[in-house]
Amino acid sequence: MSVRGKDRQIDNIEFNVSDIARSKAFYGEVFGWSFVDYGPNYTEFSDGRLTGGFTTGEPVRPGGPLVILYGQDLEAIQRKLEAAGATISRARFSFPGGSRFHFIDPDGYELAVWSDQQP
């Protein structure tokens, strides 16, 4: 983890994954994340604002907190996710202030993508 966050703000999110290369390809292709490898069992990712890690040091634990990503064009992101092999687990829905959908990544984690744009 290269940079410390501010007090009481999310500093890092870590995913236990079965294949770091696959996770890097998936998130790099769909969201444009960058990566720094720290040995064969850990890589740090950055989306330009938040950092986290992929590790093979422990078993995959799908579930846990829902990580929500922001996206300006939900339709385009959904197409990229589906092309990369993701499963859409909850269709796009509106809520006050925006809309979002949920997807399942290659290791079974459910994440969401939201936008302040209404459909």
mmCIF file of C-alpha atoms in Angstrom:
data_model
loop_
_atom_site.group_PDB
_atom_site.id
_atom_site.type_symbol
_atom_site.label_atom_id
_atom_site.label_comp_id
_atom_site.label_asym_id
_atom_site.label_seq_id
_atom_site.Cartn_x
_atom_site.Cartn_y
_atom_site.Cartn_z
ATOM 1 C CA MET A 1 0.000 0.000 0.000
ATOM 2 C CA SER A 2 1.793 3.004 -1.301
ATOM 3 C CA VAL A 3 -0.058 6.016 0.144
ATOM 4 C CA ARG A 4 -1.797 6.492 3.482
ATOM 5 C CA GLY A 5 -5.370 7.714 3.466
ATOM 6 C CA LYS A 6 -6.928 10.339 5.667
ATOM 7 C CA ASP A 7 -8.105 9.536 9.164
ATOM 8 C CA ARG A 8 -11.479 7.692 9.232
ATOM 9 C CA GLN A 9 -11.767 7.263 5.455
ATOM 10 C CA ILE A 10 -11.618 4.041 3.477
ATOM 11 C CA ASP A 11 -7.946 3.415 2.808
ATOM 12 C CA ASN A 12 -7.860 -0.005 1.210
ATOM 13 C CA ILE A 13 -10.066 -2.852 0.022
ATOM 14 C CA GLU A 14 -8.606 -6.329 -0.240
ATOM 15 C CA PHE A 15 -9.978 -9.208 -2.297
ATOM 16 C CA ASN A 16 -8.885 -12.802 -1.767
ATOM 17 C CA VAL A 17 -8.755 -14.171 -5.315
ATOM 18 C CA SER A 18 -7.908 -17.497 -6.896
ATOM 19 C CA ASP A 19 -5.940 -16.043 -9.838
ATOM 20 C CA ILE A 20 -4.255 -12.633 -9.581
ATOM 21 C CA ALA A 21 -3.529 -12.421 -13.312
ATOM 22 C CA ARG A 22 -7.197 -13.065 -14.136
ATOM 23 C CA SER A 23 -8.350 -10.420 -11.625
ATOM 24 C CA LYS A 24 -5.863 -7.893 -13.012
ATOM 25 C CA ALA A 25 -7.031 -8.567 -16.574
ATOM 26 C CA PHE A 26 -10.706 -8.328 -15.589
ATOM 27 C CA TYR A 27 -10.534 -5.063 -13.605
ATOM 28 C CA GLY A 28 -7.902 -3.533 -15.854
ATOM 29 C CA GLU A 29 -9.972 -4.187 -18.978
ATOM 30 C CA VAL A 30 -13.313 -3.032 -17.620
ATOM 31 C CA PHE A 31 -12.333 -0.180 -15.280
ATOM 32 C CA GLY A 32 -8.807 0.778 -16.378
ATOM 33 C CA TRP A 33 -7.224 0.076 -12.989
ATOM 34 C CA SER A 34 -3.428 0.055 -12.653
ATOM 35 C CA PHE A 35 -1.417 -2.470 -10.642
ATOM 36 C CA VAL A 36 1.810 -2.820 -8.642
ATOM 37 C CA ASP A 37 2.963 -6.356 -7.846
ATOM 38 C CA TYR A 38 4.438 -7.142 -4.415
ATOM 39 C CA GLY A 39 5.544 -10.717 -4.950
ATOM 40 C CA PRO A 40 3.625 -13.642 -6.411
ATOM 41 C CA ASN A 41 0.782 -13.568 -3.855
ATOM 42 C CA TYR A 42 -0.145 -9.868 -3.727
ATOM 43 C CA THR A 43 -0.776 -7.037 -6.130
ATOM 44 C CA GLU A 44 -1.984 -3.563 -5.293
ATOM 45 C CA PHE A 45 -4.610 -1.973 -7.517
ATOM 46 C CA SER A 46 -5.454 1.673 -7.959
ATOM 47 C CA ASP A 47 -8.423 3.244 -9.644
ATOM 48 C CA GLY A 48 -6.747 6.660 -9.468
ATOM 49 C CA ARG A 49 -8.466 7.540 -6.189
ATOM 50 C CA LEU A 50 -8.610 4.431 -4.020
ATOM 51 C CA THR A 51 -6.154 1.579 -3.608
ATOM 52 C CA GLY A 52 -6.655 -2.003 -2.612
ATOM 53 C CA GLY A 53 -5.175 -5.397 -3.149
ATOM 54 C CA PHE A 54 -5.642 -8.808 -4.689
ATOM 55 C CA THR A 55 -4.125 -11.657 -2.686
ATOM 56 C CA THR A 56 -3.969 -15.408 -2.990
ATOM 57 C CA GLY A 57 -2.755 -15.748 0.601
ATOM 58 C CA GLU A 58 -6.157 -16.860 1.919
ATOM 59 C CA PRO A 59 -9.182 -18.683 0.479
ATOM 60 C CA VAL A 60 -11.649 -16.748 -1.678
ATOM 61 C CA ARG A 61 -14.427 -15.362 0.530
ATOM 62 C CA PRO A 62 -17.242 -14.142 -1.716
ATOM 63 C CA GLY A 63 -19.602 -11.774 -0.003
ATOM 64 C CA GLY A 64 -18.656 -9.301 2.669
ATOM 65 C CA PRO A 65 -19.257 -5.595 2.229
ATOM 66 C CA LEU A 66 -20.710 -4.375 -1.041
ATOM 67 C CA VAL A 67 -18.108 -2.390 -2.927
ATOM 68 C CA ILE A 68 -19.785 0.257 -5.080
ATOM 69 C CA LEU A 69 -17.985 1.789 -8.036
ATOM 70 C CA TYR A 70 -19.031 5.005 -9.772
ATOM 71 C CA GLY A 71 -19.559 5.108 -13.532
ATOM 72 C CA GLN A 72 -20.809 7.879 -15.793
ATOM 73 C CA ASP A 73 -22.151 5.541 -18.504
ATOM 74 C CA LEU A 74 -23.748 2.504 -16.873
ATOM 75 C CA GLU A 75 -24.810 0.937 -20.171
ATOM 76 C CA ALA A 76 -21.260 1.014 -21.543
ATOM 77 C CA ILE A 77 -19.814 -0.377 -18.314
ATOM 78 C CA GLN A 78 -22.389 -3.158 -18.223
ATOM 79 C CA ARG A 79 -21.511 -4.137 -21.807
ATOM 80 C CA LYS A 80 -17.800 -4.230 -20.903
ATOM 81 C CA LEU A 81 -18.510 -6.313 -17.799
ATOM 82 C CA GLU A 82 -20.582 -8.835 -19.737
ATOM 83 C CA ALA A 83 -17.922 -9.030 -22.472
ATOM 84 C CA ALA A 84 -15.322 -9.733 -19.761
ATOM 85 C CA GLY A 85 -17.412 -12.598 -18.372
ATOM 86 C CA ALA A 86 -19.212 -10.951 -15.470
ATOM 87 C CA THR A 87 -22.726 -11.966 -14.505
ATOM 88 C CA ILE A 88 -25.257 -9.197 -13.896
ATOM 89 C CA SER A 89 -26.824 -10.183 -10.565
ATOM 90 C CA ARG A 90 -29.232 -7.281 -10.187
ATOM 91 C CA ALA A 91 -30.584 -5.350 -13.144
ATOM 92 C CA ARG A 92 -30.240 -1.597 -13.260
ATOM 93 C CA PHE A 93 -32.626 0.196 -10.936
ATOM 94 C CA SER A 94 -33.274 3.811 -10.023
ATOM 95 C CA PHE A 95 -33.144 5.403 -6.615
ATOM 96 C CA PRO A 96 -33.280 9.030 -5.462
ATOM 97 C CA GLY A 97 -30.070 10.530 -6.775
ATOM 98 C CA GLY A 98 -29.199 8.003 -9.459
ATOM 99 C CA SER A 99 -29.280 4.406 -10.609
ATOM 100 C CA ARG A 100 -27.125 1.302 -10.315
ATOM 101 C CA PHE A 101 -26.731 -2.381 -11.127
ATOM 102 C CA HIS A 102 -24.870 -5.264 -9.464
ATOM 103 C CA PHE A 103 -22.488 -7.803 -10.995
ATOM 104 C CA ILE A 104 -20.552 -10.902 -9.978
ATOM 105 C CA ASP A 105 -16.807 -10.948 -10.743
ATOM 106 C CA PRO A 106 -14.811 -14.069 -11.718
ATOM 107 C CA ASP A 107 -14.237 -15.077 -8.061
ATOM 108 C CA GLY A 108 -17.873 -14.658 -7.030
ATOM 109 C CA TYR A 109 -17.670 -11.217 -5.412
ATOM 110 C CA GLU A 110 -20.766 -9.090 -5.878
ATOM 111 C CA LEU A 111 -20.068 -5.443 -6.618
ATOM 112 C CA ALA A 112 -22.238 -2.578 -7.824
ATOM 113 C CA VAL A 113 -21.788 0.300 -10.243
ATOM 114 C CA TRP A 114 -23.789 3.484 -9.737
ATOM 115 C CA SER A 115 -24.287 6.750 -11.582
ATOM 116 C CA ASP A 116 -25.993 9.984 -10.696
ATOM 117 C CA GLN A 117 -27.614 9.800 -14.150
ATOM 118 C CA GLN A 118 -31.181 8.471 -14.319
ATOM 119 C CA PRO A 119 -31.945 5.908 -17.077
#
